[in-house]
């Protein structure tokens, strides 16, 4: 199952628009209702306006009404290990991601709990009543 999702993430990475970094990343999101969404990184001449593959996939899921994500699978065509950036870890936190799957650089996948990816995190449930 994770292998199939990873293959799908690699397909998404092939669509990455990464003329500045040449770093092609794809992500697949599995929602709690089983729907699957994908994204790739989309860079911009104004570098800071680029978006990561994970953020793209998460935004796509949210735009289709998803509010709980079970799993995020990440593939990179240009590196061995590829872990999500800090900002994407926080984006995952918002939608209560349980599991993050990454490539290990030798053809195998690593399955992480979200707490391993972003321990002691801040999220919607951390806000007080104001
Ligand atoms: N990138 C992602 O899309 N996801 C990651 O997990 C790491 C980095 C993108 C951002 C940028 O377009 C390029 O890879 C180089 O940082």
mmCIF file with all atom_site columns, C-alpha atoms in Angstrom, residues 66-109:
data_model
loop_
_atom_site.group_PDB
_atom_site.id
_atom_site.type_symbol
_atom_site.label_atom_id
_atom_site.label_alt_id
_atom_site.label_comp_id
_atom_site.label_asym_id
_atom_site.label_entity_id
_atom_site.label_seq_id
_atom_site.pdbx_PDB_ins_code
_atom_site.Cartn_x
_atom_site.Cartn_y
_atom_site.Cartn_z
_atom_site.occupancy
_atom_site.B_iso_or_equiv
_atom_site.pdbx_formal_charge
_atom_site.auth_seq_id
_atom_site.auth_comp_id
_atom_site.auth_asym_id
_atom_site.auth_atom_id
_atom_site.pdbx_PDB_model_num
ATOM 1  C CA . UNK A 1 66  ? -10.726 17.310 3.901  1.00 0.00 ? 66  UNK A CA 1
ATOM 2  C CA . UNK A 1 67  ? -10.147 18.218 7.546  1.00 0.00 ? 67  UNK A CA 1
ATOM 3  C CA . UNK A 1 68  ? -8.370  15.066 8.753  1.00 0.00 ? 68  UNK A CA 1
ATOM 4  C CA . UNK A 1 69  ? -5.383  13.532 6.984  1.00 0.00 ? 69  UNK A CA 1
ATOM 5  C CA . UNK A 1 70  ? -4.160  10.064 7.890  1.00 0.00 ? 70  UNK A CA 1
ATOM 6  C CA . UNK A 1 71  ? -0.963  9.766  5.877  1.00 0.00 ? 71  UNK A CA 1
ATOM 7  C CA . UNK A 1 72  ? 1.468   11.853 3.837  1.00 0.00 ? 72  UNK A CA 1
ATOM 8  C CA . UNK A 1 73  ? 3.904   10.090 1.499  1.00 0.00 ? 73  UNK A CA 1
ATOM 9  C CA . UNK A 1 74  ? 6.836   12.039 0.069  1.00 0.00 ? 74  UNK A CA 1
ATOM 10 C CA . UNK A 1 75  ? 9.060   11.259 -2.910 1.00 0.00 ? 75  UNK A CA 1
ATOM 11 C CA . UNK A 1 76  ? 12.058  13.116 -4.259 1.00 0.00 ? 76  UNK A CA 1
ATOM 12 C CA . UNK A 1 77  ? 13.680  12.398 -7.606 1.00 0.00 ? 77  UNK A CA 1
ATOM 13 C CA . UNK A 1 78  ? 16.943  14.199 -6.810 1.00 0.00 ? 78  UNK A CA 1
ATOM 14 C CA . UNK A 1 79  ? 18.010  13.077 -3.358 1.00 0.00 ? 79  UNK A CA 1
ATOM 15 C CA . UNK A 1 80  ? 18.208  9.980  -1.192 1.00 0.00 ? 80  UNK A CA 1
ATOM 16 C CA . UNK A 1 81  ? 16.524  10.833 2.048  1.00 0.00 ? 81  UNK A CA 1
ATOM 17 C CA . UNK A 1 82  ? 13.925  13.540 1.742  1.00 0.00 ? 82  UNK A CA 1
ATOM 18 C CA . UNK A 1 83  ? 12.199  14.785 4.875  1.00 0.00 ? 83  UNK A CA 1
ATOM 19 C CA . UNK A 1 84  ? 9.587   17.556 4.937  1.00 0.00 ? 84  UNK A CA 1
ATOM 20 C CA . UNK A 1 85  ? 10.645  21.089 5.790  1.00 0.00 ? 85  UNK A CA 1
ATOM 21 C CA . UNK A 1 86  ? 9.583   22.676 9.062  1.00 0.00 ? 86  UNK A CA 1
ATOM 22 C CA . UNK A 1 87  ? 6.817   24.699 7.495  1.00 0.00 ? 87  UNK A CA 1
ATOM 23 C CA . UNK A 1 88  ? 5.256   21.622 5.908  1.00 0.00 ? 88  UNK A CA 1
ATOM 24 C CA . UNK A 1 89  ? 5.446   19.764 9.210  1.00 0.00 ? 89  UNK A CA 1
ATOM 25 C CA . UNK A 1 90  ? 3.357   22.547 10.715 1.00 0.00 ? 90  UNK A CA 1
ATOM 26 C CA . UNK A 1 91  ? 0.899   22.394 7.793  1.00 0.00 ? 91  UNK A CA 1
ATOM 27 C CA . UNK A 1 92  ? 0.508   18.678 8.488  1.00 0.00 ? 92  UNK A CA 1
ATOM 28 C CA . UNK A 1 93  ? -0.186  19.401 12.146 1.00 0.00 ? 93  UNK A CA 1
ATOM 29 C CA . UNK A 1 94  ? -3.223  21.503 11.267 1.00 0.00 ? 94  UNK A CA 1
ATOM 30 C CA . UNK A 1 95  ? -4.949  18.500 9.683  1.00 0.00 ? 95  UNK A CA 1
ATOM 31 C CA . UNK A 1 96  ? -3.919  15.974 12.336 1.00 0.00 ? 96  UNK A CA 1
ATOM 32 C CA . UNK A 1 97  ? -1.634  13.840 10.163 1.00 0.00 ? 97  UNK A CA 1
ATOM 33 C CA . UNK A 1 98  ? -0.880  10.499 11.852 1.00 0.00 ? 98  UNK A CA 1
ATOM 34 C CA . UNK A 1 99  ? 1.827   9.012  9.655  1.00 0.00 ? 99  UNK A CA 1
ATOM 35 C CA . UNK A 1 100 ? 4.567   10.361 7.389  1.00 0.00 ? 100 UNK A CA 1
ATOM 36 C CA . UNK A 1 101 ? 6.301   8.068  4.899  1.00 0.00 ? 101 UNK A CA 1
ATOM 37 C CA . UNK A 1 102 ? 9.625   9.067  3.360  1.00 0.00 ? 102 UNK A CA 1
ATOM 38 C CA . UNK A 1 103 ? 12.195  7.433  1.127  1.00 0.00 ? 103 UNK A CA 1
ATOM 39 C CA . UNK A 1 104 ? 15.388  6.303  2.827  1.00 0.00 ? 104 UNK A CA 1
ATOM 40 C CA . UNK A 1 105 ? 17.675  6.655  -0.170 1.00 0.00 ? 105 UNK A CA 1
ATOM 41 C CA . UNK A 1 106 ? 18.276  2.960  -0.722 1.00 0.00 ? 106 UNK A CA 1
ATOM 42 C CA . UNK A 1 107 ? 14.951  1.953  -2.199 1.00 0.00 ? 107 UNK A CA 1
ATOM 43 C CA . UNK A 1 108 ? 13.143  1.401  1.083  1.00 0.00 ? 108 UNK A CA 1
ATOM 44 C CA . UNK A 1 109 ? 10.538  3.504  2.837  1.00 0.00 ? 109 UNK A CA 1
#
